[in-house]
């Protein structure tokens, strides 16, 4: 099957993968962050292509609008991090290659061996209610486990951001005294 | 099925809505100055004149436009050239994209086909809106960083922290509306607001979700960087915040983005909480008042009344921005953050909780 739809798919895939490679090899971490933006946007585009509108919107909402902004925020707050030597030092080449290849193997094995349900007829039905229902019934336990994990991360971050890495007193958040 | 017809309809819809929003943007810059002059009793466009001619203060926006076009467009020495030039585009593009999902009228039948007055009636309309408007922060952050100057950087950081904080409460404040109308599609939400509540009130979002409405308005003002939340460009502290180093047309792109956010925000507010194009007590064939009185209205008049109702609500909320801006002073930054996380967020969560309980009770008891 070739046609405009295929061209769109390959454009989106090329954008996603190309931007992801740029994230890894660009020397400046700000460039990497902006490249990551395009990678996320490409993934959202792939979701749209698969008529998974809810996933696409949440992808943009969470990753582009939330997580990446926080990354940029952290980058900008420390002036020195945009210095090339500090931000993206190239170290641990072999270890990284080993881990990445292992991960690639696992992921591609899973992708190939899983039997994905293929819809015979393309339909653009709203997926929101279906996802909501499944999350609240069949996948309730994984959903709750993920929430607990996030809560733990939240508490950990709140602890770490106190002075002395959690051992000191809570930071003074009240109005300045006059 | 005539593909040409579909294309023509799409182009026409986009053209009309673009014209509406951009026209309002131009009008708003004028209204803003007039409003400031009236409210704060300034000289401004109300009395400043060229040889005795004030022309309703129209000289100010005209001078603005000329300045934006003809001033030198320079890039500061230490600026990051690529990102400095990309930032205004990053700011303007999401602002323009947000218009796509706002329904500005009921579906009409042209040449035997139903045409929705919508650029795109997405199934996930409201999520799309939040997702795209959340991207607007990139323009501000990049502008602040790439200018290589203290004040823009501070402005950019303030805005990213502020927008992330208020995006959370904004999303949660709308969940109540989604629960009541059982859809995330904006056209369905508007249709749901056509019914009556207890047989008297129109079933508008503001009546079924009063707390949600207050939270949403507050978050909207914070997201649009308007007073009392205009910390990212607080003149007295940061010169002009993130766009201090910008001039000429790039500066005007930031301004356009800000005003488009404002206009689209007003339209979304009207859509979610004030019935969108619904006119109170107006059905498809005429008015039906609660007392049993009904007045027949021809179909074209119904259509015009509905479009007019949407435009009128949008204009009112645009004016409300101006009104608030020149009435309320700016918050301090720690107050903004405290309000966002310690007041708005718990209230939004409580609102969802209470809405859920009430809906459950209605489901069980049916009152």
Short mmCIF file of C-alpha atoms in Angstrom, two decimals:
data_model
loop_
_atom_site.label_atom_id
_atom_site.label_comp_id
_atom_site.label_asym_id
_atom_site.label_seq_id
_atom_site.Cartn_x
_atom_site.Cartn_y
_atom_site.Cartn_z
CA UNK A 1 0.00 0.00 0.00
CA UNK A 2 1.55 3.24 -1.08
CA UNK A 3 -0.01 6.63 -1.17
CA UNK A 4 -0.02 9.94 0.60
CA UNK A 5 -0.74 8.21 3.91
CA UNK A 6 2.49 6.20 3.66
CA UNK A 7 4.49 9.30 2.82
CA UNK A 8 3.09 11.01 5.90
CA UNK A 9 4.00 7.99 8.00
CA UNK A 10 7.58 7.93 6.78
CA UNK A 11 7.93 11.69 7.26
CA UNK A 12 6.70 11.38 10.84
CA UNK A 13 8.91 8.39 11.53
CA UNK A 14 11.93 10.15 10.05
CA UNK A 15 11.24 13.23 12.16
CA UNK A 16 10.89 11.14 15.33
CA UNK A 17 13.99 9.04 14.79
CA UNK A 18 16.11 11.83 13.35
CA UNK A 19 15.32 14.16 16.21
CA UNK A 20 15.99 11.36 18.70
CA UNK A 21 19.44 10.79 17.18
CA UNK A 22 20.10 14.53 17.39
CA UNK A 23 19.18 14.46 21.07
CA UNK A 24 21.92 11.93 21.65
CA UNK A 25 24.70 13.48 19.57
CA UNK A 26 24.25 17.24 19.83
CA UNK A 27 26.93 18.83 22.00
CA UNK A 28 24.79 21.48 23.70
CA UNK A 29 22.08 20.33 26.07
CA UNK A 30 19.73 23.14 25.04
CA UNK A 31 19.87 21.92 21.45
CA UNK A 32 19.20 18.41 22.70
CA UNK A 33 16.13 19.61 24.57
CA UNK A 34 14.74 21.35 21.48
CA UNK A 35 15.44 18.26 19.37
CA UNK A 36 13.58 16.22 21.98
CA UNK A 37 10.62 18.53 21.43
CA UNK A 38 10.48 17.51 17.78
CA UNK A 39 10.89 13.84 18.68
CA UNK A 40 7.92 14.03 21.07
CA UNK A 41 5.90 15.90 18.47
CA UNK A 42 6.72 13.17 15.93
CA UNK A 43 5.48 10.48 18.33
CA UNK A 44 2.27 12.47 18.82
CA UNK A 45 1.93 12.62 15.05
CA UNK A 46 2.29 8.82 14.86
CA UNK A 47 -0.49 8.47 17.41
CA UNK A 48 -2.71 10.70 15.29
CA UNK A 49 -1.81 8.58 12.29
CA UNK A 50 -3.04 5.51 14.20
CA UNK A 51 -6.25 7.43 15.05
CA UNK A 52 -5.37 7.36 18.75
CA UNK A 53 -6.44 10.93 19.32
CA UNK A 54 -6.50 10.79 23.11
CA UNK A 55 -2.97 9.41 23.29
CA UNK A 56 -1.73 12.06 20.86
CA UNK A 57 -3.23 14.90 22.89
CA UNK A 58 -1.90 13.56 26.18
CA UNK A 59 1.52 12.97 24.61
CA UNK A 60 1.73 16.65 23.73
CA UNK A 61 0.15 17.73 27.00
CA UNK A 62 2.41 15.70 29.30
CA UNK A 63 5.70 15.39 27.46
CA UNK A 64 5.88 18.55 25.37
CA UNK A 65 3.93 20.85 27.65
CA UNK A 66 5.13 19.51 30.97
CA UNK A 67 8.20 17.34 31.21
CA UNK A 68 10.30 19.03 28.56
CA UNK A 69 9.54 22.46 29.97
CA UNK A 70 10.76 21.25 33.34
CA UNK A 71 13.96 19.98 31.72
CA UNK A 72 14.51 23.34 30.02
CA UNK A 73 13.74 25.06 33.29
CA UNK A 74 16.46 23.11 35.03
CA UNK A 75 18.89 23.79 32.17
CA UNK A 76 18.30 27.52 32.22
CA UNK A 77 18.50 27.81 35.98
CA UNK A 78 22.10 26.69 36.00
CA UNK A 79 24.05 28.90 33.68
CA UNK A 80 27.07 26.67 33.46
CA UNK A 81 25.18 23.65 32.23
CA UNK A 82 24.94 25.09 28.73
CA UNK A 83 28.73 24.91 28.73
CA UNK A 84 29.54 22.01 26.43
CA UNK A 85 32.13 20.34 28.65
CA UNK A 86 29.79 20.07 31.63
CA UNK A 87 26.50 19.33 29.95
CA UNK A 88 27.25 16.52 27.52
CA UNK A 89 30.56 14.87 28.31
CA UNK A 90 31.17 11.75 26.25
CA UNK A 91 32.07 9.03 28.69
CA UNK A 92 31.22 5.37 29.26
CA UNK A 93 30.98 4.63 25.53
CA UNK A 94 31.22 0.86 25.81
CA UNK A 95 28.92 0.47 28.75
CA UNK A 96 26.33 2.68 27.10
CA UNK A 97 26.57 0.77 23.83
CA UNK A 98 26.12 -2.51 25.72
CA UNK A 99 23.02 -1.32 27.60
CA UNK A 100 21.49 0.28 24.50
CA UNK A 101 21.99 -2.83 22.39
CA UNK A 102 20.44 -4.98 25.12
CA UNK A 103 17.47 -2.66 25.39
CA UNK A 104 17.13 -2.57 21.60
CA UNK A 105 17.09 -6.36 21.53
CA UNK A 106 14.42 -6.65 24.20
CA UNK A 107 12.21 -3.99 22.66
CA UNK A 108 12.46 -5.30 19.12
CA UNK A 109 11.83 -8.88 20.29
CA UNK A 110 8.70 -7.70 22.12
CA UNK A 111 7.55 -5.64 19.16
CA UNK A 112 7.96 -8.52 16.73
CA UNK A 113 6.64 -11.33 18.94
CA UNK A 114 3.52 -9.51 20.24
CA UNK A 115 0.36 -10.16 18.28
CA UNK A 116 -1.07 -6.67 17.88
CA UNK A 117 -4.83 -6.54 17.36
CA UNK A 118 -5.34 -5.07 13.90
CA UNK A 119 -8.61 -3.39 13.11
CA UNK A 120 -9.88 -4.55 9.75
CA UNK A 121 -11.93 -1.43 9.10
CA UNK A 122 -10.50 1.97 9.89
CA UNK A 123 -12.80 3.85 12.20
CA UNK A 124 -12.24 7.18 13.87
CA UNK A 125 -14.24 6.64 17.00
CA UNK A 126 -13.56 8.53 20.23
CA UNK A 127 -11.18 6.43 22.30
CA UNK A 128 -11.37 8.45 25.50
CA UNK A 129 -14.23 6.64 27.22
CA UNK A 130 -12.82 3.23 26.33
CA UNK A 131 -9.42 4.09 27.78
CA UNK A 132 -11.02 5.54 30.89
CA UNK A 133 -13.14 2.46 31.41
CA UNK A 134 -10.21 0.06 30.99
CA UNK A 135 -8.03 2.09 33.34
CA UNK A 136 -10.71 1.99 36.02
CA UNK A 137 -11.53 -1.71 35.65
CA UNK A 138 -9.10 -4.12 34.03
CA UNK A 139 -5.90 -2.12 34.45
CA UNK A 140 -6.75 -0.54 37.80
CA UNK A 141 -3.85 -2.19 39.63
CA UNK A 142 -1.07 -1.10 37.24
CA UNK A 143 -2.66 2.36 37.16
CA UNK A 144 -2.60 2.62 40.94
CA UNK A 145 0.94 1.23 41.13
CA UNK A 146 2.06 3.93 38.70
CA UNK A 147 0.35 6.58 40.85
CA UNK A 148 2.10 5.32 43.97
CA UNK A 149 5.43 5.39 42.13
CA UNK A 150 4.82 8.99 41.08
CA UNK A 151 3.78 9.92 44.61
CA UNK A 152 6.99 8.40 45.95
CA UNK A 153 8.99 10.39 43.39
CA UNK A 154 7.13 13.54 44.42
CA UNK A 155 7.86 13.04 48.09
CA UNK A 156 11.47 12.23 47.29
CA UNK A 157 11.85 15.42 45.27
CA UNK A 158 10.29 17.45 48.05
CA UNK A 159 12.71 15.89 50.55
CA UNK A 160 15.77 16.44 48.36
CA UNK A 161 14.95 20.07 47.64
CA UNK A 162 15.18 20.92 51.33
CA UNK A 163 18.46 22.42 52.47
CA UNK A 164 21.18 19.84 53.23
CA UNK A 165 19.48 17.20 51.12
CA UNK A 166 16.64 16.54 53.53
CA UNK A 167 18.49 16.78 56.83
CA UNK A 168 17.95 20.49 57.36
CA UNK A 169 14.90 22.51 58.25
CA UNK A 170 12.21 23.06 55.59
CA UNK A 171 12.93 26.05 53.39
CA UNK A 172 11.33 29.27 54.53
CA UNK A 173 8.34 29.71 52.24
CA UNK A 174 6.50 32.42 54.13
CA UNK A 175 6.35 36.10 53.32
CA UNK A 176 9.42 38.13 54.18
CA UNK A 177 9.09 39.66 57.64
CA UNK A 178 9.05 43.38 57.83
CA UNK B 1 -19.71 13.83 -2.33
CA UNK B 2 -17.96 16.73 -3.91
CA UNK B 3 -14.37 17.13 -2.68
CA UNK B 4 -14.19 20.69 -4.01
CA UNK B 5 -17.15 21.64 -1.86
CA UNK B 6 -15.50 20.19 1.25
CA UNK B 7 -12.26 22.01 0.54
CA UNK B 8 -14.10 25.27 -0.08
CA UNK B 9 -15.99 24.88 3.19
CA UNK B 10 -12.79 24.17 5.13
CA UNK B 11 -11.00 27.16 3.62
CA UNK B 12 -13.97 29.39 4.26
CA UNK B 13 -14.21 28.30 7.89
CA UNK B 14 -10.53 28.92 8.49
CA UNK B 15 -10.68 32.29 6.73
CA UNK B 16 -13.71 33.45 8.70
CA UNK B 17 -12.34 32.42 12.06
CA UNK B 18 -8.91 33.85 11.30
CA UNK B 19 -10.49 37.11 10.27
CA UNK B 20 -12.59 37.13 13.44
CA UNK B 21 -9.69 36.46 15.78
CA UNK B 22 -7.15 38.70 14.09
CA UNK B 23 -9.72 41.44 13.73
CA UNK B 24 -10.45 41.19 17.43
CA UNK B 25 -6.70 41.28 18.16
CA UNK B 26 -6.44 44.62 16.38
CA UNK B 27 -9.54 45.93 18.08
CA UNK B 28 -8.27 44.73 21.46
CA UNK B 29 -5.06 46.76 21.29
CA UNK B 30 -7.25 49.79 20.80
CA UNK B 31 -9.76 48.77 23.47
CA UNK B 32 -6.92 48.13 25.89
CA UNK B 33 -5.68 51.71 25.58
CA UNK B 34 -9.13 53.22 25.66
CA UNK B 35 -10.03 51.11 28.66
CA UNK B 36 -6.85 52.09 30.47
CA UNK B 37 -7.52 55.73 29.75
CA UNK B 38 -11.12 55.55 30.98
CA UNK B 39 -10.49 53.47 34.06
CA UNK B 40 -7.37 55.21 35.28
CA UNK B 41 -8.42 58.64 34.04
CA UNK B 42 -5.34 58.99 31.89
CA UNK B 43 -4.86 61.37 29.03
CA UNK B 44 -4.11 58.54 26.59
CA UNK B 45 -6.19 57.94 23.51
CA UNK B 46 -9.22 59.67 24.97
CA UNK B 47 -7.84 63.17 24.81
CA UNK B 48 -4.50 63.01 22.97
CA UNK B 49 -5.11 64.56 19.57
CA UNK B 50 -3.41 65.55 16.35
CA UNK B 51 -4.48 69.13 15.55
CA UNK B 52 -7.70 68.70 17.46
CA UNK B 53 -8.61 65.36 15.87
CA UNK B 54 -8.72 62.41 18.27
CA UNK B 55 -10.41 59.92 15.90
CA UNK B 56 -11.58 57.84 18.92
CA UNK B 57 -7.96 57.17 19.82
CA UNK B 58 -7.32 55.26 16.61
CA UNK B 59 -4.03 57.07 16.11
CA UNK B 60 -2.34 54.95 18.76
CA UNK B 61 -2.82 51.53 17.17
CA UNK B 62 -2.05 52.99 13.75
CA UNK B 63 1.22 54.44 15.03
CA UNK B 64 1.91 51.06 16.63
CA UNK B 65 1.47 49.21 13.37
CA UNK B 66 3.74 51.63 11.51
CA UNK B 67 6.40 51.33 14.19
CA UNK B 68 6.28 47.54 14.15
CA UNK B 69 6.78 47.52 10.41
CA UNK B 70 9.44 50.18 9.99
CA UNK B 71 11.67 49.98 13.06
CA UNK B 72 15.07 48.42 12.76
CA UNK B 73 15.00 44.68 13.34
CA UNK B 74 18.26 44.02 15.13
CA UNK B 75 19.66 41.08 17.04
CA UNK B 76 21.59 41.84 20.23
CA UNK B 77 25.29 41.00 20.21
CA UNK B 78 25.40 38.17 22.73
CA UNK B 79 22.09 36.63 21.67
CA UNK B 80 21.80 33.10 20.39
CA UNK B 81 20.96 33.93 16.78
CA UNK B 82 18.93 30.84 15.85
CA UNK B 83 16.79 30.59 18.98
CA UNK B 84 16.42 34.36 19.19
CA UNK B 85 14.73 34.31 15.80
CA UNK B 86 12.79 31.10 16.41
CA UNK B 87 11.28 32.25 19.70
CA UNK B 88 8.61 34.60 18.27
CA UNK B 89 7.49 31.84 15.92
CA UNK B 90 7.30 29.38 18.81
CA UNK B 91 5.14 31.92 20.62
CA UNK B 92 2.80 32.74 17.76
CA UNK B 93 2.23 29.31 16.19
CA UNK B 94 0.54 27.59 19.17
CA UNK B 95 -1.58 30.67 19.79
CA UNK B 96 -2.93 30.46 16.25
CA UNK B 97 -3.41 26.68 16.50
CA UNK B 98 -5.65 26.99 19.55
CA UNK B 99 -8.45 28.61 17.53
CA UNK B 100 -9.08 25.41 15.63
CA UNK B 101 -11.42 23.71 18.09
CA UNK B 102 -13.71 26.51 19.26
CA UNK B 103 -17.23 26.10 17.85
CA UNK B 104 -18.58 29.48 16.82
CA UNK B 105 -22.07 28.51 15.76
CA UNK B 106 -24.56 25.67 15.38
CA UNK B 107 -24.25 23.38 12.36
CA UNK B 108 -25.87 24.84 9.26
CA UNK B 109 -27.16 23.15 6.12
CA UNK B 110 -25.64 24.47 2.91
CA UNK B 111 -26.64 22.87 -0.40
CA UNK B 112 -28.09 19.85 1.38
CA UNK B 113 -25.03 19.16 3.51
CA UNK B 114 -24.46 19.67 7.20
CA UNK B 115 -21.63 22.08 7.81
CA UNK B 116 -20.28 22.47 11.34
CA UNK B 117 -19.11 25.96 12.17
CA UNK B 118 -15.84 24.70 13.55
CA UNK B 119 -12.41 24.51 12.01
CA UNK B 120 -11.91 21.02 13.44
CA UNK B 121 -14.40 19.22 15.66
CA UNK B 122 -11.88 17.01 17.42
CA UNK B 123 -13.03 14.19 19.66
CA UNK B 124 -10.49 15.33 22.22
CA UNK B 125 -11.14 19.03 21.72
CA UNK B 126 -10.47 20.25 25.20
CA UNK B 127 -7.30 18.19 25.60
CA UNK B 128 -6.03 19.51 22.28
CA UNK B 129 -6.66 23.01 23.52
CA UNK B 130 -4.63 22.47 26.70
CA UNK B 131 -1.88 20.59 24.88
CA UNK B 132 -1.38 23.28 22.26
CA UNK B 133 -1.69 26.25 24.58
CA UNK B 134 0.84 24.57 26.86
CA UNK B 135 3.35 24.77 24.01
CA UNK B 136 3.17 28.56 24.04
CA UNK B 137 5.57 28.63 26.95
CA UNK B 138 8.41 27.56 24.64
CA UNK B 139 8.37 30.90 22.87
CA UNK B 140 8.65 32.73 26.15
CA UNK B 141 11.32 30.47 27.62
CA UNK B 142 13.42 30.49 24.46
CA UNK B 143 13.09 34.25 24.10
CA UNK B 144 14.21 34.70 27.68
CA UNK B 145 17.18 32.39 27.34
CA UNK B 146 18.41 33.34 23.88
CA UNK B 147 18.41 37.08 24.54
CA UNK B 148 21.43 36.57 26.81
CA UNK B 149 20.29 39.22 29.22
CA UNK B 150 19.28 39.13 32.88
CA UNK B 151 15.75 40.50 32.75
CA UNK B 152 14.48 38.35 29.88
CA UNK B 153 15.95 35.26 31.51
CA UNK B 154 14.19 36.01 34.78
CA UNK B 155 10.97 36.71 32.91
CA UNK B 156 11.23 33.46 30.98
CA UNK B 157 11.88 31.43 34.13
CA UNK B 158 9.02 33.08 35.97
CA UNK B 159 6.65 32.42 33.14
CA UNK B 160 7.57 28.77 32.73
CA UNK B 161 7.14 28.12 36.45
CA UNK B 162 3.89 30.05 36.51
CA UNK B 163 2.42 28.43 33.42
CA UNK B 164 3.24 24.91 34.58
CA UNK B 165 1.72 25.60 37.99
CA UNK B 166 -1.49 27.03 36.64
CA UNK B 167 -1.84 24.54 33.82
CA UNK B 168 -2.45 21.89 36.48
CA UNK B 169 -5.30 23.76 38.16
CA UNK B 170 -6.68 24.83 34.79
CA UNK B 171 -6.91 21.24 33.57
CA UNK B 172 -8.44 20.07 36.83
CA UNK B 173 -10.95 22.94 36.99
CA UNK B 174 -12.45 21.83 33.68
CA UNK B 175 -12.77 18.17 34.72
CA UNK B 176 -16.02 19.03 36.52
CA UNK B 177 -17.48 20.36 33.26
CA UNK B 178 -16.37 17.23 31.45
CA UNK B 179 -18.05 15.09 34.10
CA UNK B 180 -21.32 16.99 33.91
CA UNK B 181 -21.55 17.04 30.11
CA UNK B 182 -19.87 13.62 29.71
CA UNK B 183 -17.70 14.62 26.76
CA UNK B 184 -14.36 16.18 25.91
CA UNK B 185 -15.66 17.34 22.56
CA UNK B 186 -16.39 21.05 22.58
CA UNK B 187 -19.37 20.84 20.25
CA UNK B 188 -20.98 18.22 22.50
CA UNK B 189 -20.36 20.39 25.56
CA UNK B 190 -22.09 23.32 23.86
CA UNK B 191 -25.04 21.16 22.83
CA UNK B 192 -25.34 19.93 26.40
CA UNK B 193 -25.69 23.51 27.61
CA UNK B 194 -28.84 24.06 25.58
CA UNK B 195 -31.07 22.37 28.14
CA UNK B 196 -32.67 23.92 31.20
CA UNK B 197 -31.65 23.44 34.81
CA UNK B 198 -34.62 22.97 37.22
CA UNK B 199 -36.75 24.28 34.35
CA UNK B 200 -35.65 27.89 34.97
CA UNK B 201 -31.96 28.46 34.42
CA UNK B 202 -30.14 27.62 31.21
CA UNK B 203 -27.88 24.65 31.92
CA UNK B 204 -24.73 26.66 31.41
CA UNK B 205 -21.38 25.61 32.79
CA UNK B 206 -21.25 28.56 35.14
CA UNK B 207 -24.46 27.44 36.88
CA UNK B 208 -23.54 23.78 37.24
CA UNK B 209 -19.86 24.45 38.03
CA UNK B 210 -19.57 27.84 39.77
CA UNK B 211 -16.34 26.97 41.57
CA UNK B 212 -14.90 25.46 38.41
CA UNK B 213 -15.67 28.70 36.62
CA UNK B 214 -13.83 30.86 39.16
CA UNK B 215 -10.82 28.55 39.13
CA UNK B 216 -10.80 28.43 35.34
CA UNK B 217 -10.93 32.20 34.97
CA UNK B 218 -8.09 32.64 37.44
CA UNK B 219 -5.96 30.02 35.70
CA UNK B 220 -6.79 31.53 32.32
CA UNK B 221 -5.49 34.91 33.41
CA UNK B 222 -2.35 33.31 34.77
CA UNK B 223 -1.80 31.34 31.56
CA UNK B 224 -2.28 34.41 29.41
CA UNK B 225 0.22 36.32 31.55
CA UNK B 226 -2.33 39.03 32.23
CA UNK B 227 -2.56 41.20 35.31
CA UNK B 228 -2.72 40.30 38.16
CA UNK B 229 -0.43 37.49 36.97
CA UNK B 230 1.77 39.43 34.55
CA UNK B 231 4.93 38.65 36.50
CA UNK B 232 6.81 37.41 33.39
CA UNK B 233 6.73 40.94 32.03
CA UNK B 234 6.34 43.00 35.19
CA UNK B 235 7.51 46.40 33.98
CA UNK B 236 8.53 47.70 37.36
CA UNK B 237 10.76 44.70 38.07
CA UNK B 238 11.92 43.24 34.77
CA UNK B 239 11.74 46.14 32.27
CA UNK B 240 9.52 44.15 29.91
CA UNK B 241 10.39 40.59 30.88
CA UNK B 242 11.02 38.00 28.23
CA UNK B 243 10.69 40.33 25.24
CA UNK B 244 12.88 43.13 26.56
CA UNK B 245 15.49 42.59 23.86
CA UNK B 246 13.04 42.28 21.00
CA UNK B 247 12.10 45.06 18.61
CA UNK B 248 10.11 45.66 15.50
CA UNK B 249 8.10 42.82 13.97
CA UNK B 250 9.44 40.13 16.27
CA UNK B 251 8.13 42.11 19.22
CA UNK B 252 4.80 42.50 17.49
CA UNK B 253 4.65 38.70 17.03
CA UNK B 254 4.86 38.30 20.80
CA UNK B 255 2.15 40.91 21.23
CA UNK B 256 -0.03 39.19 18.63
CA UNK B 257 0.45 35.86 20.36
CA UNK B 258 -0.57 37.40 23.67
CA UNK B 259 -3.71 38.96 22.25
CA UNK B 260 -4.67 35.84 20.31
CA UNK B 261 -4.40 33.88 23.56
CA UNK B 262 -6.64 36.46 25.13
CA UNK B 263 -9.29 36.31 22.40
CA UNK B 264 -9.25 32.52 22.16
CA UNK B 265 -9.31 32.31 25.96
CA UNK B 266 -12.40 34.50 26.01
CA UNK B 267 -14.02 32.32 23.34
CA UNK B 268 -13.21 29.14 25.28
CA UNK B 269 -14.58 30.67 28.46
CA UNK B 270 -17.81 31.48 26.64
CA UNK B 271 -17.89 27.98 25.16
CA UNK B 272 -17.27 26.01 28.34
CA UNK B 273 -19.11 28.05 30.93
CA UNK B 274 -21.57 30.30 29.11
CA UNK B 275 -23.15 28.03 26.57
CA UNK B 276 -21.04 28.94 23.54
CA UNK B 277 -23.46 29.82 20.76
CA UNK B 278 -26.53 28.91 22.85
CA UNK B 279 -28.92 31.80 23.37
CA UNK B 280 -30.91 31.53 26.62
CA UNK B 281 -34.32 29.88 26.09
CA UNK B 282 -33.85 29.81 22.32
CA UNK B 283 -34.62 26.49 20.68
CA UNK B 284 -34.37 25.53 17.04
CA UNK B 285 -37.78 26.98 16.22
CA UNK B 286 -38.10 29.87 18.66
CA UNK B 287 -38.03 31.03 22.25
CA UNK B 288 -39.59 28.81 24.91
CA UNK B 289 -39.65 30.67 28.22
CA UNK B 290 -40.11 28.80 31.52
CA UNK B 291 -43.61 30.21 32.13
CA UNK B 292 -44.96 28.29 29.15
CA UNK B 293 -44.79 31.29 26.83
CA UNK B 294 -43.24 30.54 23.47
CA UNK B 295 -42.41 32.87 20.61
CA UNK B 296 -41.75 31.55 17.13
CA UNK B 297 -38.60 32.86 15.45
CA UNK B 298 -37.63 32.20 11.81
CA UNK B 299 -34.66 29.92 11.25
CA UNK B 300 -32.34 32.62 9.89
CA UNK B 301 -32.99 34.80 12.93
CA UNK B 302 -32.26 31.86 15.25
CA UNK B 303 -28.96 31.33 13.46
CA UNK B 304 -28.02 35.02 13.65
CA UNK B 305 -29.02 35.22 17.31
CA UNK B 306 -26.82 32.24 18.11
CA UNK B 307 -23.78 33.56 16.25
CA UNK B 308 -24.40 36.94 17.83
CA UNK B 309 -24.63 35.36 21.26
CA UNK B 310 -21.23 33.70 20.81
CA UNK B 311 -19.63 36.90 19.52
CA UNK B 312 -21.22 38.95 22.28
CA UNK B 313 -19.98 36.63 25.02
CA UNK B 314 -16.49 36.59 23.53
CA UNK B 315 -16.42 40.39 23.35
CA UNK B 316 -17.58 40.65 26.94
CA UNK B 317 -14.82 38.39 28.21
CA UNK B 318 -12.27 40.27 26.11
CA UNK B 319 -13.42 43.45 27.81
CA UNK B 320 -13.23 41.71 31.19
CA UNK B 321 -9.50 41.16 30.65
CA UNK B 322 -9.03 44.89 30.11
CA UNK B 323 -11.23 45.73 33.03
CA UNK B 324 -9.29 43.47 35.38
CA UNK B 325 -5.92 44.59 34.06
CA UNK B 326 -6.46 48.23 34.88
CA UNK B 327 -8.23 47.61 38.17
CA UNK B 328 -6.20 45.03 40.09
CA UNK B 329 -2.51 45.46 40.95
CA UNK B 330 0.07 42.78 40.31
CA UNK B 331 0.73 39.94 42.79
CA UNK B 332 4.11 39.31 44.29
CA UNK B 333 5.77 36.22 42.87
CA UNK B 334 5.61 34.06 46.00
CA UNK B 335 1.93 34.97 46.31
CA UNK B 336 1.32 33.75 42.75
CA UNK B 337 2.98 30.43 43.50
CA UNK B 338 1.19 30.01 46.82
CA UNK B 339 -2.17 30.75 45.24
CA UNK B 340 -1.49 28.28 42.44
CA UNK B 341 -0.39 25.32 44.52
CA UNK B 342 -1.93 25.81 47.94
CA UNK B 343 -5.32 27.31 47.07
CA UNK B 344 -6.27 26.59 43.46
CA UNK B 345 -5.08 22.98 43.32
CA UNK B 346 -6.87 21.74 46.46
CA UNK B 347 -10.02 23.63 45.51
CA UNK B 348 -9.96 22.13 42.00
CA UNK B 349 -9.55 18.63 43.45
CA UNK B 350 -12.36 19.24 45.95
CA UNK B 351 -14.54 20.48 43.10
CA UNK B 352 -14.00 17.25 41.17
CA UNK B 353 -14.76 15.21 44.29
CA UNK B 354 -17.99 17.07 45.07
CA UNK B 355 -19.09 16.97 41.43
CA UNK B 356 -18.53 13.22 41.41
CA UNK B 357 -20.62 12.72 44.55
CA UNK B 358 -23.46 14.89 43.26
CA UNK B 359 -23.50 13.12 39.90
CA UNK B 360 -23.57 9.77 41.70
CA UNK B 361 -26.49 10.90 43.88
CA UNK B 362 -28.39 12.16 40.82
CA UNK B 363 -27.72 8.85 39.13
CA UNK B 364 -29.03 6.90 42.12
CA UNK B 365 -31.92 9.04 43.29
CA UNK B 366 -32.70 11.01 40.18
CA UNK B 367 -33.60 14.45 41.53
#
